[in-house]
Amino acid sequence: ALGLSTAAGAQGYPSRPITMVVPFAAGGPTDTVARLVAESMSKTLGQQVIVENVGGAGGTRGAGQVAKAAPDGYTVLLHHIGQATSASLYRKLPYNPATDFETVGLVTAVPMTLIAKTSSTPKSMPEVVDYVKANKDKVTYGNAGVGSASHLCGMLFMSTVGAQMTTVPYQGTGPAMNDLVGGQIDLLCDQTTNTTGQIRGGKVKAYAVTTKDRVKSLPDLPTMQESGLKDFEVAVWHGVYVPKGTPKEIVDKLNAALNVALNDPKVIARFADLGTEPEPKDRRSPAFHQQFLAAEIAKWKPVIQAAGVYAD
Ligand code: MLT
């Protein structure tokens, strides 16, 4: 009977609005990706996909809320690489990122840029390294909490240059960016989906991108590798999740709507303008996302342990 009713439920799905939880503050890069995708999915599914920002604890508060939600397809999570790194960063997570969700599909992988307040004196990435080494914990660095992408980038930067900075945590890099533009903090490593406009507008000073190749929409920005930080490479991949136990028919319906969004010329053009592109078509199935998440959890575990970074 249960099987029948869930299948029947799937047939009528969705019969009311869907909540898409973004585990960071509004106005940041994750929010930007989510709202683009949600707008298209609302049309395809015939029900509003409403973005709800649930910030805190580097994204784990919002992810934890979805892990405990009813597995009925009406609560969805859009999260990034933090879903993999939090598995190693947190010693007492109230959920298991690897087993408490059904993976719906990957969305996009976004480059990161190391940026500073405009009054920052270093003229290049190598000069930033020297400056941080010389000034150590006097340099303030914004991030969105342990488990955020900005935290991961900062961790890679500090372990690469062998110097600690003073971290200023925010509910997301939307608010962090406001303080950087205002000169309240010195440095931020954030995704091009949030930094492209500020860089083009001259509101921040940009030093490098964290991807192997330069970003087409920011052609003058050297890569970390070009700047002499050869092991420093990270792209912030994003995925969609529902609580474990959500019926396969519902997962598949959400995956199909997500794919329509990623094929939408408006979404593709907006992603391109923000320095990114949709996940390639052959990497968009729920099964691929599942094995990719497992591989990413395994990949970042030793890196996080070597950096000696964790949260309780
Ligand atoms: C955000 O959307 O605020 C960012 O993803 C936060 C982060 O992960 O750095």
Tab-separated table of C-alpha atoms and ligand atoms in Angstrom:
chain	number	residue	atom	x	y	z
A	1	ALA	CA	0.000	0.000	0.000
A	2	LEU	CA	2.772	2.445	0.987
A	3	GLY	CA	4.570	1.742	-2.314
A	4	LEU	CA	1.333	2.324	-4.219
A	5	SER	CA	0.586	5.549	-2.364
A	6	THR	CA	4.122	6.930	-2.856
A	7	ALA	CA	3.973	6.026	-6.549
A	8	ALA	CA	0.555	7.664	-6.742
A	9	GLY	CA	2.019	10.650	-4.837
A	10	ALA	CA	4.760	10.839	-7.418
A	11	GLN	CA	2.184	10.885	-10.242
A	12	GLY	CA	0.468	13.955	-8.774
A	13	TYR	CA	3.810	15.518	-7.871
A	14	PRO	CA	4.189	18.424	-7.497
A	15	SER	CA	0.740	19.475	-6.344
A	16	ARG	CA	1.952	22.484	-4.242
A	17	PRO	CA	4.969	24.840	-4.026
A	18	ILE	CA	8.434	23.377	-3.407
A	19	THR	CA	10.961	24.895	-0.980
A	20	MET	CA	14.558	25.038	-2.214
A	21	VAL	CA	16.837	25.589	0.783
A	22	VAL	CA	20.018	27.607	0.142
A	23	PRO	CA	22.280	27.099	3.184
A	24	PHE	CA	23.787	30.604	2.945
A	25	ALA	CA	22.542	34.197	3.150
A	26	ALA	CA	20.679	35.815	0.265
A	27	GLY	CA	22.742	37.766	-2.247
A	28	GLY	CA	25.672	35.338	-2.292
A	29	PRO	CA	26.899	32.967	-5.026
A	30	THR	CA	24.879	29.934	-3.926
A	31	ASP	CA	21.733	32.063	-3.776
A	32	THR	CA	22.487	33.390	-7.280
A	33	VAL	CA	22.778	29.873	-8.750
A	34	ALA	CA	19.689	28.662	-6.870
A	35	ARG	CA	17.416	31.511	-7.967
A	36	LEU	CA	18.409	31.055	-11.619
A	37	VAL	CA	17.715	27.318	-11.523
A	38	ALA	CA	14.558	27.658	-9.360
A	39	GLU	CA	12.958	30.134	-11.758
A	40	SER	CA	13.276	27.697	-14.664
A	41	MET	CA	12.257	24.642	-12.590
A	42	SER	CA	9.085	26.474	-11.436
A	43	LYS	CA	7.969	26.763	-15.064
A	44	THR	CA	8.796	23.135	-15.890
A	45	LEU	CA	7.169	21.700	-12.750
A	46	GLY	CA	4.132	24.008	-12.831
A	47	GLN	CA	4.594	24.874	-9.143
A	48	GLN	CA	6.631	27.666	-7.520
A	49	VAL	CA	10.102	26.554	-6.405
A	50	ILE	CA	10.617	29.011	-3.552
A	51	VAL	CA	14.198	29.723	-2.431
A	52	GLU	CA	14.606	29.851	1.357
A	53	ASN	CA	17.953	31.076	2.743
A	54	VAL	CA	18.958	29.151	5.874
A	55	GLY	CA	22.447	30.346	6.844
A	56	GLY	CA	24.773	29.351	9.652
A	57	ALA	CA	27.601	26.944	10.525
A	58	GLY	CA	29.164	27.017	7.078
A	59	GLY	CA	26.052	25.683	5.363
A	60	THR	CA	25.510	22.745	7.707
A	61	ARG	CA	22.487	24.324	9.440
A	62	GLY	CA	20.530	24.509	6.162
A	63	ALA	CA	21.734	21.101	4.957
A	64	GLY	CA	20.800	19.577	8.320
A	65	GLN	CA	17.299	21.039	8.058
A	66	VAL	CA	16.762	19.317	4.694
A	67	ALA	CA	18.251	16.034	5.940
A	68	LYS	CA	15.455	15.951	8.536
A	69	ALA	CA	12.629	17.109	6.248
A	70	ALA	CA	9.846	14.818	4.978
A	71	PRO	CA	11.043	12.749	1.960
A	72	ASP	CA	8.094	13.956	-0.181
A	73	GLY	CA	9.866	16.123	-2.769
A	74	TYR	CA	8.624	19.411	-1.278
A	75	THR	CA	11.898	20.262	0.459
A	76	VAL	CA	14.979	20.428	-1.751
A	77	LEU	CA	18.571	21.506	-0.953
A	78	LEU	CA	20.922	23.284	-3.360
A	79	HIS	CA	24.425	23.080	-1.863
A	80	HIS	CA	28.002	23.163	-3.065
A	81	ILE	CA	31.370	21.490	-2.335
A	82	GLY	CA	30.697	22.142	1.347
A	83	GLN	CA	28.435	19.063	1.306
A	84	ALA	CA	31.622	17.018	0.816
A	85	THR	CA	34.096	18.971	2.980
A	86	SER	CA	31.754	19.277	6.003
A	87	ALA	CA	31.857	15.466	6.301
A	88	SER	CA	35.528	15.823	7.380
A	89	LEU	CA	35.489	19.325	8.886
A	90	TYR	CA	32.776	18.639	11.490
A	91	ARG	CA	33.355	16.048	14.176
A	92	LYS	CA	29.727	16.008	15.374
A	93	LEU	CA	27.456	16.732	12.370
A	94	PRO	CA	23.779	16.003	13.196
A	95	TYR	CA	23.450	14.331	9.783
A	96	ASN	CA	25.581	12.324	7.359
A	97	PRO	CA	26.146	14.150	4.035
A	98	ALA	CA	26.896	10.848	2.291
A	99	THR	CA	23.846	8.854	3.434
A	100	ASP	CA	21.039	11.191	4.603
A	101	PHE	CA	20.185	12.522	1.132
A	102	GLU	CA	19.178	11.358	-2.315
A	103	THR	CA	21.317	13.096	-4.929
A	104	VAL	CA	19.223	14.778	-7.623
A	105	GLY	CA	22.016	16.005	-9.888
A	106	LEU	CA	25.014	18.322	-10.337
A	107	VAL	CA	24.456	21.936	-11.437
A	108	THR	CA	27.667	23.882	-12.152
A	109	ALA	CA	31.286	24.215	-11.011
A	110	VAL	CA	32.252	27.833	-10.263
A	111	PRO	CA	35.793	29.286	-10.184
A	112	MET	CA	36.920	31.265	-7.134
A	113	THR	CA	38.753	34.581	-7.120
A	114	LEU	CA	41.065	35.908	-4.417
A	115	ILE	CA	40.054	39.543	-3.960
A	116	ALA	CA	40.885	42.413	-1.593
A	117	LYS	CA	39.615	45.822	-0.530
A	118	THR	CA	40.599	48.465	-3.121
A	119	SER	CA	43.029	50.142	-0.662
A	120	SER	CA	45.018	46.881	-0.456
A	121	THR	CA	48.710	47.577	-1.243
A	122	PRO	CA	49.929	44.273	-2.837
A	123	LYS	CA	49.980	44.586	-6.655
A	124	SER	CA	50.048	40.870	-7.475
A	125	MET	CA	49.311	37.474	-5.997
A	126	PRO	CA	52.998	36.872	-5.069
A	127	GLU	CA	52.947	40.236	-3.246
A	128	VAL	CA	49.797	39.138	-1.407
A	129	VAL	CA	51.648	36.023	-0.238
A	130	ASP	CA	54.555	38.138	1.057
A	131	TYR	CA	52.153	40.596	2.689
A	132	VAL	CA	50.226	37.835	4.511
A	133	LYS	CA	53.484	36.188	5.643
A	134	ALA	CA	54.809	39.532	6.930
A	135	ASN	CA	51.563	40.574	8.627
A	136	LYS	CA	50.194	37.118	9.613
A	137	ASP	CA	47.123	37.360	11.864
A	138	LYS	CA	46.808	41.137	11.397
A	139	VAL	CA	45.256	40.400	7.977
A	140	THR	CA	41.467	39.938	8.222
A	141	TYR	CA	39.861	37.401	5.913
A	142	GLY	CA	36.114	36.977	5.422
A	143	ASN	CA	34.365	33.650	4.964
A	144	ALA	CA	30.964	32.011	5.423
A	145	GLY	CA	31.923	29.716	8.288
A	146	VAL	CA	33.635	26.323	8.535
A	147	GLY	CA	32.354	24.249	5.626
A	148	SER	CA	31.844	27.144	3.244
A	149	ALA	CA	33.689	27.405	-0.064
A	150	SER	CA	35.311	30.647	1.069
A	151	HIS	CA	36.542	28.812	4.166
A	152	LEU	CA	37.951	25.970	2.039
A	153	CYS	CA	39.726	28.444	-0.263
A	154	GLY	CA	41.169	30.270	2.748
A	155	MET	CA	42.324	26.995	4.241
A	156	LEU	CA	44.103	26.063	0.984
A	157	PHE	CA	45.646	29.546	0.767
A	158	MET	CA	46.914	29.553	4.356
A	159	SER	CA	48.347	26.038	4.132
A	160	THR	CA	49.968	26.847	0.767
A	161	VAL	CA	51.649	30.050	2.045
A	162	GLY	CA	52.177	28.737	5.584
A	163	ALA	CA	50.607	31.741	7.306
A	164	GLN	CA	47.461	32.258	9.405
A	165	MET	CA	45.050	35.154	8.920
A	166	THR	CA	42.296	36.378	11.234
A	167	THR	CA	38.998	34.950	10.002
A	168	VAL	CA	35.805	37.021	10.066
A	169	PRO	CA	32.817	34.652	9.606
A	170	TYR	CA	29.515	35.701	7.944
A	171	GLN	CA	26.207	33.980	7.118
A	172	GLY	CA	27.304	34.004	3.489
A	173	THR	CA	29.733	35.751	1.171
A	174	GLY	CA	26.969	38.149	0.130
A	175	PRO	CA	27.338	39.974	3.480
A	176	ALA	CA	31.119	39.368	3.474
A	177	MET	CA	31.388	41.120	0.102
A	178	ASN	CA	29.559	44.175	1.474
A	179	ASP	CA	32.215	44.530	4.199
A	180	LEU	CA	35.065	43.979	1.711
A	181	VAL	CA	33.724	46.686	-0.603
A	182	GLY	CA	33.393	48.876	2.476
A	183	GLY	CA	37.002	48.168	3.456
A	184	GLN	CA	36.032	46.562	6.795
A	185	ILE	CA	37.946	43.348	5.957
A	186	ASP	CA	41.142	42.871	3.930
A	187	LEU	CA	40.703	39.693	1.852
A	188	LEU	CA	38.020	37.320	0.574
A	189	CYS	CA	38.102	34.262	-1.658
A	190	ASP	CA	34.726	33.991	-3.342
A	191	GLN	CA	33.063	32.541	-6.401
A	192	THR	CA	32.898	34.427	-9.695
A	193	THR	CA	29.084	34.217	-9.483
A	194	ASN	CA	29.437	36.831	-6.711
A	195	THR	CA	32.671	38.642	-7.549
A	196	THR	CA	32.502	39.271	-11.323
A	197	GLY	CA	30.333	42.389	-11.034
A	198	GLN	CA	32.405	43.884	-8.209
A	199	ILE	CA	35.673	43.203	-10.054
A	200	ARG	CA	34.371	44.754	-13.294
A	201	GLY	CA	33.010	47.711	-11.300
A	202	GLY	CA	36.383	48.326	-9.634
A	203	LYS	CA	34.811	47.867	-6.174
A	204	VAL	CA	37.435	45.282	-5.161
A	205	LYS	CA	41.005	44.438	-6.181
A	206	ALA	CA	41.327	40.996	-7.841
A	207	TYR	CA	44.536	38.932	-7.747
A	208	ALA	CA	43.945	35.423	-9.105
A	209	VAL	CA	41.463	32.715	-10.052
A	210	THR	CA	41.620	29.262	-8.470
A	211	THR	CA	40.952	27.224	-11.629
A	212	LYS	CA	43.543	25.550	-13.856
A	213	ASP	CA	42.620	27.831	-16.769
A	214	ARG	CA	41.804	31.528	-16.784
A	215	VAL	CA	38.123	32.534	-16.686
A	216	LYS	CA	36.870	33.797	-20.079
A	217	SER	CA	34.807	36.548	-18.482
A	218	LEU	CA	37.844	37.764	-16.443
A	219	PRO	CA	40.624	37.275	-19.028
A	220	ASP	CA	43.196	39.534	-17.313
A	221	LEU	CA	43.095	37.617	-14.041
A	222	PRO	CA	46.019	35.166	-13.732
A	223	THR	CA	45.519	31.710	-12.259
A	224	MET	CA	46.963	30.670	-8.897
A	225	GLN	CA	49.289	28.330	-10.822
A	226	GLU	CA	50.560	31.257	-12.963
A	227	SER	CA	51.085	33.162	-9.702
A	228	GLY	CA	53.373	30.487	-8.314
A	229	LEU	CA	50.841	28.697	-6.071
A	230	LYS	CA	50.857	25.519	-8.103
A	231	ASP	CA	48.886	23.199	-5.765
A	232	PHE	CA	46.149	25.743	-5.241
A	233	GLU	CA	43.212	24.593	-7.371
A	234	VAL	CA	39.536	24.512	-6.418
A	235	ALA	CA	36.252	24.910	-8.323
A	236	VAL	CA	33.028	25.115	-6.333
A	237	TRP	CA	30.716	22.424	-7.682
A	238	HIS	CA	27.003	22.579	-6.799
A	239	GLY	CA	24.374	19.827	-6.506
A	240	VAL	CA	20.699	19.400	-5.668
A	241	TYR	CA	19.546	17.009	-2.912
A	242	VAL	CA	16.336	15.722	-1.308
A	243	PRO	CA	15.971	13.795	1.977
A	244	LYS	CA	16.844	10.099	1.930
A	245	GLY	CA	13.814	7.963	1.092
A	246	THR	CA	12.281	10.396	-1.401
A	247	PRO	CA	10.629	8.169	-4.094
A	248	LYS	CA	12.736	7.630	-7.230
A	249	GLU	CA	9.904	8.928	-9.460
A	250	ILE	CA	10.108	12.262	-7.616
A	251	VAL	CA	13.922	12.382	-7.778
A	252	ASP	CA	13.723	11.707	-11.522
A	253	LYS	CA	11.081	14.412	-12.031
A	254	LEU	CA	13.280	16.949	-10.211
A	255	ASN	CA	16.347	15.806	-12.171
A	256	ALA	CA	14.459	16.261	-15.457
A	257	ALA	CA	13.383	19.792	-14.464
A	258	LEU	CA	16.955	20.603	-13.378
A	259	ASN	CA	18.222	19.455	-16.771
A	260	VAL	CA	15.707	21.710	-18.553
A	261	ALA	CA	17.089	24.601	-16.491
A	262	LEU	CA	20.692	23.742	-17.400
A	263	ASN	CA	19.727	23.613	-21.103
A	264	ASP	CA	17.880	26.956	-20.855
A	265	PRO	CA	19.683	29.560	-23.030
A	266	LYS	CA	18.876	32.269	-20.432
A	267	VAL	CA	20.514	30.246	-17.648
A	268	ILE	CA	23.496	29.347	-19.867
A	269	ALA	CA	24.034	33.013	-20.835
A	270	ARG	CA	23.770	34.217	-17.219
A	271	PHE	CA	26.200	31.505	-16.046
A	272	ALA	CA	28.646	32.513	-18.817
A	273	ASP	CA	28.462	36.171	-17.796
A	274	LEU	CA	29.272	35.091	-14.224
A	275	GLY	CA	32.281	33.007	-15.240
A	276	THR	CA	30.748	29.556	-15.196
A	277	GLU	CA	28.742	27.038	-17.270
A	278	PRO	CA	26.248	24.242	-16.635
A	279	GLU	CA	27.577	20.811	-15.659
A	280	PRO	CA	28.299	18.836	-18.876
A	281	LYS	CA	25.331	16.732	-20.012
A	282	ASP	CA	27.056	13.399	-19.357
A	283	ARG	CA	27.532	14.300	-15.670
A	284	ARG	CA	23.958	15.245	-14.786
A	285	SER	CA	22.326	12.007	-13.633
A	286	PRO	CA	21.437	11.359	-9.951
A	287	ALA	CA	23.746	8.319	-10.055
A	288	PHE	CA	26.711	10.356	-11.306
A	289	HIS	CA	26.097	12.949	-8.575
A	290	GLN	CA	26.018	10.175	-5.939
A	291	GLN	CA	29.377	8.712	-6.934
A	292	PHE	CA	30.904	12.180	-7.443
A	293	LEU	CA	29.871	13.216	-3.902
A	294	ALA	CA	31.440	10.048	-2.460
A	295	ALA	CA	34.645	10.696	-4.429
A	296	GLU	CA	34.786	14.344	-3.263
A	297	ILE	CA	34.305	13.344	0.396
A	298	ALA	CA	37.233	10.936	-0.011
A	299	LYS	CA	39.345	13.514	-1.906
A	300	TRP	CA	39.061	16.344	0.647
A	301	LYS	CA	39.372	14.219	3.804
A	302	PRO	CA	43.221	13.943	3.751
A	303	VAL	CA	43.586	17.589	2.636
A	304	ILE	CA	41.478	18.751	5.598
A	305	GLN	CA	43.256	16.429	8.010
A	306	ALA	CA	46.669	17.681	6.767
A	307	ALA	CA	45.526	21.282	7.312
A	308	GLY	CA	44.450	20.323	10.835
A	309	VAL	CA	41.189	22.242	10.456
A	310	TYR	CA	37.950	21.064	12.020
A	311	ALA	CA	34.872	22.323	13.870
A	312	ASP	CA	32.783	20.793	16.611
B	1	MLT	C1	27.493	31.814	-0.341
B	1	MLT	O1	26.606	31.515	-1.149
B	1	MLT	O2	27.384	32.705	0.522
B	1	MLT	C2	28.776	31.109	-0.447
B	1	MLT	O3	28.611	29.884	-1.102
B	1	MLT	C3	29.379	30.951	0.875
B	1	MLT	C4	30.608	30.138	0.726
B	1	MLT	O4	30.448	28.939	0.528
B	1	MLT	O5	31.688	30.720	0.770
